[in-house]
mmCIF file of C-alpha atoms in Angstrom:
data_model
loop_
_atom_site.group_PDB
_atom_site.id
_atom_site.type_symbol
_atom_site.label_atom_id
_atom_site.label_comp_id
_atom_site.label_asym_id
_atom_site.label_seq_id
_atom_site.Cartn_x
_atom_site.Cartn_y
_atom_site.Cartn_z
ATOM 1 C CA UNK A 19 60.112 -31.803 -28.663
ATOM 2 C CA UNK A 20 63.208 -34.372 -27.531
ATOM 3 C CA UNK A 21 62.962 -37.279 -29.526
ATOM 4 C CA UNK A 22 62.848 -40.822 -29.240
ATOM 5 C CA UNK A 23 64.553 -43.972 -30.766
ATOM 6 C CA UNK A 24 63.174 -47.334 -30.946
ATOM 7 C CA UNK A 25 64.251 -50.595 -33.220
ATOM 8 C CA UNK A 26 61.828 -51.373 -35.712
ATOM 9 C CA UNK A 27 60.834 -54.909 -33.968
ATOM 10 C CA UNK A 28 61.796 -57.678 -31.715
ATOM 11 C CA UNK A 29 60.843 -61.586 -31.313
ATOM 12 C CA UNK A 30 60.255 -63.202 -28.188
ATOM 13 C CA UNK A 31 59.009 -66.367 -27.361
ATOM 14 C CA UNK A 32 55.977 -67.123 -24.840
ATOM 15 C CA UNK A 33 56.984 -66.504 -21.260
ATOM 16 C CA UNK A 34 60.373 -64.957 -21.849
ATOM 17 C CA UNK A 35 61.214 -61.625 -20.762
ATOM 18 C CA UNK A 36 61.260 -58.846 -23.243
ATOM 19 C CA UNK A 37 63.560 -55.800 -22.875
ATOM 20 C CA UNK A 38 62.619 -53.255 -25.241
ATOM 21 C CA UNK A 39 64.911 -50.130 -25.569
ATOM 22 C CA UNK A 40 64.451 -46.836 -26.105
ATOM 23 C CA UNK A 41 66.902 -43.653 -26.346
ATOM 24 C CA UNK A 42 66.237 -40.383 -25.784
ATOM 25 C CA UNK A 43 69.435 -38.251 -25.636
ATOM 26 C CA UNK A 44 68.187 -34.875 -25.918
ATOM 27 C CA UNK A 45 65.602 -35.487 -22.640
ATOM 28 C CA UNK A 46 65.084 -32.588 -20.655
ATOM 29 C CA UNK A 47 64.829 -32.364 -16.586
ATOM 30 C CA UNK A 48 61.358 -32.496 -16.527
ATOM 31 C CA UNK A 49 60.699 -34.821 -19.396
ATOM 32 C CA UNK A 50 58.813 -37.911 -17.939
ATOM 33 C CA UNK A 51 59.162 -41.124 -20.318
ATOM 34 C CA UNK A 52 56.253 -42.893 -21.068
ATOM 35 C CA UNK A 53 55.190 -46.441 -22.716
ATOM 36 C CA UNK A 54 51.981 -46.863 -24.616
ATOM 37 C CA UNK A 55 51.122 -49.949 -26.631
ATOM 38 C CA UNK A 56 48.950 -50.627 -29.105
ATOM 39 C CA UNK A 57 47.506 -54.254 -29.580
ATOM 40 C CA UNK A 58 46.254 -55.333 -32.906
ATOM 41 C CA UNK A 59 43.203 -53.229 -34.053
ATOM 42 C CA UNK A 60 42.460 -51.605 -31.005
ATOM 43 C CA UNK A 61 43.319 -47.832 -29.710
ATOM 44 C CA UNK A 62 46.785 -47.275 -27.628
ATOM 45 C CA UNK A 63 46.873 -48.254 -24.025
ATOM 46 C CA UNK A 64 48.857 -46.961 -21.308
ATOM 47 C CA UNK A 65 51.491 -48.979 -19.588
ATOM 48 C CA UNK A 66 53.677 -47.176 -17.710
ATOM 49 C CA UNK A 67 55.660 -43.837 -17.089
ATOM 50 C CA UNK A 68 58.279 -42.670 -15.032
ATOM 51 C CA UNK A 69 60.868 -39.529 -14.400
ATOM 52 C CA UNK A 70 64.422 -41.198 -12.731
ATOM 53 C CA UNK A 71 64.018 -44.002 -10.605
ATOM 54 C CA UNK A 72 62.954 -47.451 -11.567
ATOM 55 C CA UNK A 73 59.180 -48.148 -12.197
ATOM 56 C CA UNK A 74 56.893 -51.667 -11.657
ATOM 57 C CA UNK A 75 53.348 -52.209 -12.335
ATOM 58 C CA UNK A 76 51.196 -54.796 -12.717
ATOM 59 C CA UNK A 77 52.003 -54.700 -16.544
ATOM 60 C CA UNK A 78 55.831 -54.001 -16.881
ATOM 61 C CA UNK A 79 58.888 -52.453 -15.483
ATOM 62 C CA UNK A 80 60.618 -49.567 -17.091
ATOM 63 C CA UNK A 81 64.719 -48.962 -16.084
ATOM 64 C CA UNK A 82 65.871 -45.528 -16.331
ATOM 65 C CA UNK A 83 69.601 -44.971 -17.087
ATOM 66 C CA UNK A 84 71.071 -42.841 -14.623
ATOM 67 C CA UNK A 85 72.260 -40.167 -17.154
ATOM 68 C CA UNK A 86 68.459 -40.259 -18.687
ATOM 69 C CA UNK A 87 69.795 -41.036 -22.033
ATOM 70 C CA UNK A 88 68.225 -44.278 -22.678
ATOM 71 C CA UNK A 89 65.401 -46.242 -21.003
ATOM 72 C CA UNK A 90 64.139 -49.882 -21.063
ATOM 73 C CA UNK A 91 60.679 -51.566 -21.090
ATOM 74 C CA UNK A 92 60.965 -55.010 -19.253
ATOM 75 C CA UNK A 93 58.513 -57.932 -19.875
ATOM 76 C CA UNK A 94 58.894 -59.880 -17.410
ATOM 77 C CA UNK A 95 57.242 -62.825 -19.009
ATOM 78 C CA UNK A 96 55.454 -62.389 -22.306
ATOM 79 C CA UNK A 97 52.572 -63.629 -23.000
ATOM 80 C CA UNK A 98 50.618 -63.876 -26.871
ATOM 81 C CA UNK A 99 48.746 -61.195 -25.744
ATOM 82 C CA UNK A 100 51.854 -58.641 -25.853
ATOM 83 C CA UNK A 101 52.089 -58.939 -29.317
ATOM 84 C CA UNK A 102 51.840 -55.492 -30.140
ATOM 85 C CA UNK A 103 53.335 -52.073 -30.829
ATOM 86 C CA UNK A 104 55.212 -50.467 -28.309
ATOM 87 C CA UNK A 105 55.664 -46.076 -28.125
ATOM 88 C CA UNK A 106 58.175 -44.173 -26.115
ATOM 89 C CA UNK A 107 56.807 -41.418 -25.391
ATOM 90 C CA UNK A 108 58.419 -37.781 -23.763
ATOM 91 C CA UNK A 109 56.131 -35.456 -21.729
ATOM 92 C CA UNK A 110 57.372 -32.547 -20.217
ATOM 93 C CA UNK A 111 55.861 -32.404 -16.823
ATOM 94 C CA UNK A 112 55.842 -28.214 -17.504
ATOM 95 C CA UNK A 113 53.762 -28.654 -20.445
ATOM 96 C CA UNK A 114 50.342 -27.939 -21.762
ATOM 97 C CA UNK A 115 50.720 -29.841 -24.445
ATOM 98 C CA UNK A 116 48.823 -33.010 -23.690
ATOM 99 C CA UNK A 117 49.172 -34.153 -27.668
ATOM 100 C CA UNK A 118 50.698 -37.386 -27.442
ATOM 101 C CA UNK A 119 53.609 -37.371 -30.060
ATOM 102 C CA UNK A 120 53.713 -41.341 -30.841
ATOM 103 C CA UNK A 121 56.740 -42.704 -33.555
ATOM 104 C CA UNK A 122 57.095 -45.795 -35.181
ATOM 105 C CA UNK A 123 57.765 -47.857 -32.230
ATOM 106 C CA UNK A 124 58.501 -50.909 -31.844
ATOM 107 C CA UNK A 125 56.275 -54.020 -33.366
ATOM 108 C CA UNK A 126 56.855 -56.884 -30.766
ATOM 109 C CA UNK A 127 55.920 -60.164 -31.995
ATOM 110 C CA UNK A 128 55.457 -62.936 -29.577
ATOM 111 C CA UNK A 129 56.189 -66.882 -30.618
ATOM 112 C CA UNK A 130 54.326 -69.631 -28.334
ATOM 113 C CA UNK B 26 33.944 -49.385 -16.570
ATOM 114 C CA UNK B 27 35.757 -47.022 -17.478
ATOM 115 C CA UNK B 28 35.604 -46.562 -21.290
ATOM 116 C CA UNK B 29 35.692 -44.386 -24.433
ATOM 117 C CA UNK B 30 33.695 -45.725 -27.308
ATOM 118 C CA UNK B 31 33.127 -44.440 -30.645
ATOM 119 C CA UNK B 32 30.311 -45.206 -33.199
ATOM 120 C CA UNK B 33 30.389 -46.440 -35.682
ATOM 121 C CA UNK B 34 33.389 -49.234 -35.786
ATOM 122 C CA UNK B 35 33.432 -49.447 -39.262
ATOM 123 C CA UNK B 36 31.895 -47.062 -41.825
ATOM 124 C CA UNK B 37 32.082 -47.162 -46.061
ATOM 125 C CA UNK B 38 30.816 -44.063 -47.409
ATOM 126 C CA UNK B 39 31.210 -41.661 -50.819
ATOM 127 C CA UNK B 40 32.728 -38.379 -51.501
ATOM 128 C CA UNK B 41 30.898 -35.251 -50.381
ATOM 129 C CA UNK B 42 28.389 -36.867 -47.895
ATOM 130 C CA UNK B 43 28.243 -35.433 -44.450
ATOM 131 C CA UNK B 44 29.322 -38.193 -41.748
ATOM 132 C CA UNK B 45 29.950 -37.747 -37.678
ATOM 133 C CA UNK B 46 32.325 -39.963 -35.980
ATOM 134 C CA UNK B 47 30.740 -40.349 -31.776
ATOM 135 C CA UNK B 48 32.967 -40.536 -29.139
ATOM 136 C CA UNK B 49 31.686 -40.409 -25.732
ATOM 137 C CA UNK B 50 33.752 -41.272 -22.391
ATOM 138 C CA UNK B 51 32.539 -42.319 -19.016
ATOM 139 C CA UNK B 52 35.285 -41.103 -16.793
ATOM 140 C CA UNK B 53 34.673 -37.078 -16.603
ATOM 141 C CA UNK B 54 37.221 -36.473 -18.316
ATOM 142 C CA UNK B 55 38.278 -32.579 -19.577
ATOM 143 C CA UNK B 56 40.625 -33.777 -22.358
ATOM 144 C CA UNK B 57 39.231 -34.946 -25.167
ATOM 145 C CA UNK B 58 40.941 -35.404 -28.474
ATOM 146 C CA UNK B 59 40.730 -37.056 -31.811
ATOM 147 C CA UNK B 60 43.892 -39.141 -33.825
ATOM 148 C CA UNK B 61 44.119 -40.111 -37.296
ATOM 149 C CA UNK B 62 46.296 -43.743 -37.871
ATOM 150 C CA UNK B 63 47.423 -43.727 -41.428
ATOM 151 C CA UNK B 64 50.186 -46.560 -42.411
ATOM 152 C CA UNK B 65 53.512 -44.703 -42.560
ATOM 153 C CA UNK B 66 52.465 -41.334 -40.686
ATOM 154 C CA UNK B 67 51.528 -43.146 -37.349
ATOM 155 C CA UNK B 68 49.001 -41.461 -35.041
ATOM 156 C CA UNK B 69 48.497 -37.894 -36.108
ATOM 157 C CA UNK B 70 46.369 -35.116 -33.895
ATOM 158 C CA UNK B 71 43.455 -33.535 -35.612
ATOM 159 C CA UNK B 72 41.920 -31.677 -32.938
ATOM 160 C CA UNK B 73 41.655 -31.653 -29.121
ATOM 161 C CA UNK B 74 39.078 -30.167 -26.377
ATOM 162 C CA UNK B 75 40.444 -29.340 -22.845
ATOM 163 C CA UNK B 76 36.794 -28.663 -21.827
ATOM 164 C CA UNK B 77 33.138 -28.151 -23.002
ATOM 165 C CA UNK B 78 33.031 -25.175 -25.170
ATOM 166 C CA UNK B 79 36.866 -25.163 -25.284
ATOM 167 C CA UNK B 80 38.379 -26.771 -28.792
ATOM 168 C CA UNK B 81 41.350 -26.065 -30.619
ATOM 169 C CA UNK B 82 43.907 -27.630 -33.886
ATOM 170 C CA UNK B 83 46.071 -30.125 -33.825
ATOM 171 C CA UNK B 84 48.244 -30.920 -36.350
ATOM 172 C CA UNK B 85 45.904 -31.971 -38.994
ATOM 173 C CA UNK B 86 42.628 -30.434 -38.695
ATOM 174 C CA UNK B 87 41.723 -29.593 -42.269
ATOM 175 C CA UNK B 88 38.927 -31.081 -43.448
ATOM 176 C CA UNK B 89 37.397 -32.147 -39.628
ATOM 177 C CA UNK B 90 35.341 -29.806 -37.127
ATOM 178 C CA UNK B 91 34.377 -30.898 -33.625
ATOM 179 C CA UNK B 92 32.210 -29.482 -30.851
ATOM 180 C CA UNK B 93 32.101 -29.892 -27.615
ATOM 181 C CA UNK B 94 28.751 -29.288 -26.191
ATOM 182 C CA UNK B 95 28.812 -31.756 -23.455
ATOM 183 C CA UNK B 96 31.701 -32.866 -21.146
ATOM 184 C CA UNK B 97 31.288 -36.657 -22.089
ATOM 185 C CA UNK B 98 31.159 -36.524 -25.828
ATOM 186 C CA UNK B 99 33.251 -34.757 -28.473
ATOM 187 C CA UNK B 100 32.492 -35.777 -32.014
ATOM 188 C CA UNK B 101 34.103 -35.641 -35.125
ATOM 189 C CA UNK B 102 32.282 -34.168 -38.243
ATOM 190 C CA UNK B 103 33.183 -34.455 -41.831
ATOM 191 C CA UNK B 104 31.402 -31.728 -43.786
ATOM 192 C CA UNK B 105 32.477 -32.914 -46.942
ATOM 193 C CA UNK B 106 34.666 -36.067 -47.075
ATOM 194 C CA UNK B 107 37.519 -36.837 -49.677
ATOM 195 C CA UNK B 108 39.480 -40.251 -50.563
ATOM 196 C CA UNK B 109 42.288 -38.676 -48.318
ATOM 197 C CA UNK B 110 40.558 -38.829 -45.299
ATOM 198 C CA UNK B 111 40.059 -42.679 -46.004
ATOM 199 C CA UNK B 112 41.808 -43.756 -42.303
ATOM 200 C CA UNK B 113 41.881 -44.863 -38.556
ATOM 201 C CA UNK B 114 40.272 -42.580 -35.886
ATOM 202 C CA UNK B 115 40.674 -42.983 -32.318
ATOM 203 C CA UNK B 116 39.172 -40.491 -29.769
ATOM 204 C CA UNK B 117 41.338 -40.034 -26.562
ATOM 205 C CA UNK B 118 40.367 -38.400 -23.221
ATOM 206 C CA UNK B 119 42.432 -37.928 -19.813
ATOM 207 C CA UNK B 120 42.222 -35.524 -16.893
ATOM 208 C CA UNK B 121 43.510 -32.262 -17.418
ATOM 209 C CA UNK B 122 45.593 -31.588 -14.400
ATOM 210 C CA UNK B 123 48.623 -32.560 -15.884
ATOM 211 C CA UNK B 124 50.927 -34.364 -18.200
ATOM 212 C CA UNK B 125 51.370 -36.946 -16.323
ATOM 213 C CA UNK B 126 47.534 -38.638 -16.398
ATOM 214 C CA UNK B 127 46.815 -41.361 -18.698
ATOM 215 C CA UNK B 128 45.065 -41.146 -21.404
ATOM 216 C CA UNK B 129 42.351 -43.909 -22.532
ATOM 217 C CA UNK B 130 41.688 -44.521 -26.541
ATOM 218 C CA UNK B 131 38.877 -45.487 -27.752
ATOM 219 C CA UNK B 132 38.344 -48.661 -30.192
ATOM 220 C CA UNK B 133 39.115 -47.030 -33.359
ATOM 221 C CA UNK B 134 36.135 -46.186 -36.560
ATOM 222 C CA UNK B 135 37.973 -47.477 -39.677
ATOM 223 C CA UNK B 136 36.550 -44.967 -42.523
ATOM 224 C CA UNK B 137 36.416 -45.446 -45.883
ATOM 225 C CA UNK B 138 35.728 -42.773 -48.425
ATOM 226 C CA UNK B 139 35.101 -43.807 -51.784
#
């Protein structure tokens, strides 16, 4: 499976955006990136995914690099309540494998 | 809503004594599938259910069985419990037409085995 690489943790403070990187330079063609987060004690929650092009929801954006190499998780304005851990995940769209692989990610820690 | 839940939250018990972990989701759902959270090791597969009747490994499945009798639930049974199995369990559950579907976690039963 491609791998992912995330920094250990990042500071923000209330209502600041948060850009949260991640790299992934062995990504295949039909690996789509995904975010999950994980607030304190509770289970992972989606956030977002996407394949090439740019992504919003109603909880983040994620940028794409246009090689694929590296991605970014935008906050547009954090709040205390996205104090939490962030995952990069890779799924191959091919795949049966619906395991979610998660890493370390990346502890974000939110100052009012 | 849409939920998973798991029962109990929280459970304290000794070596040896037979314990099931719930996990039942309201969404239809074929994928079901249960995570260990140990400090260091992250979130860690034990074993997953793309239907009823339909279970297989994941990447650390000794010790655990599951069944999958019903499409909503998909416990997790510990014949026989040991101090290594002291962690965080989350039950998962998505569609199963694809990679791309979300999938929802349920609140997490912290077990202790003493």
């Amino acid at each position: 499976d491609a791998k992912t690489t995330q920094p250990n943790s990042m500071e923000s403070n209330e209502e600041e955006p948060v850009h949260l990187p991640c790299n992934h330079s062995t990504i295949s063609g039909t690996d789509y990136i995904h975010w999950y987060r994980q607030l304190p004690s509770q289970g992972p929650e989606y956030v977002i995914h996407g394949l090439t092009s740019n992504v919003n929801n109603r909880m983040a954006s994620l940028a794409i690099a246009e090689d694929r190499k590296s991605s970014t998780l935008i906050l547009h304005r954090a709040t205390l309540r996205d104090a939490a851990v962030y995952y990069c995940i890779l799924r191959g769209i091919s795949s049966n494998d619906y395991k979610l692989s998660f890493g370390a990610g990346t502890t974000v820690t939110v100052r009012a | 809503e849409a939920q998973v839940t798991q029962n109990p939250r929280y459970l304290i018990t000794v070596t040896g004594k037979k314990l099931t972990v719930t996990c039942s989701q309201n969404m239809n759902h074929e994928y079901m599938s249960w995570y260990r959270q140990d400090p260091g090791l992250g979130l860690r597969q034990i074993y997953y259910s793309m239907n009823v009747e339909v279970t297989d490994k994941g990447d650390v499945p000794e010790g655990y069985k599951v069944s999958r009798k019903e499409k909503r639930n998909f416990p997790l049974i510990l014949e026989s419990p040991s101090p290594n199995q002291t962690s965080l369990y989350f039950c998962a559950s998505s569609v199963a037409s694809g990679t791309l579907y979300e999938q929802y976690f349920g609140p997490g039963t912290r077990l202790t085995v003493t």
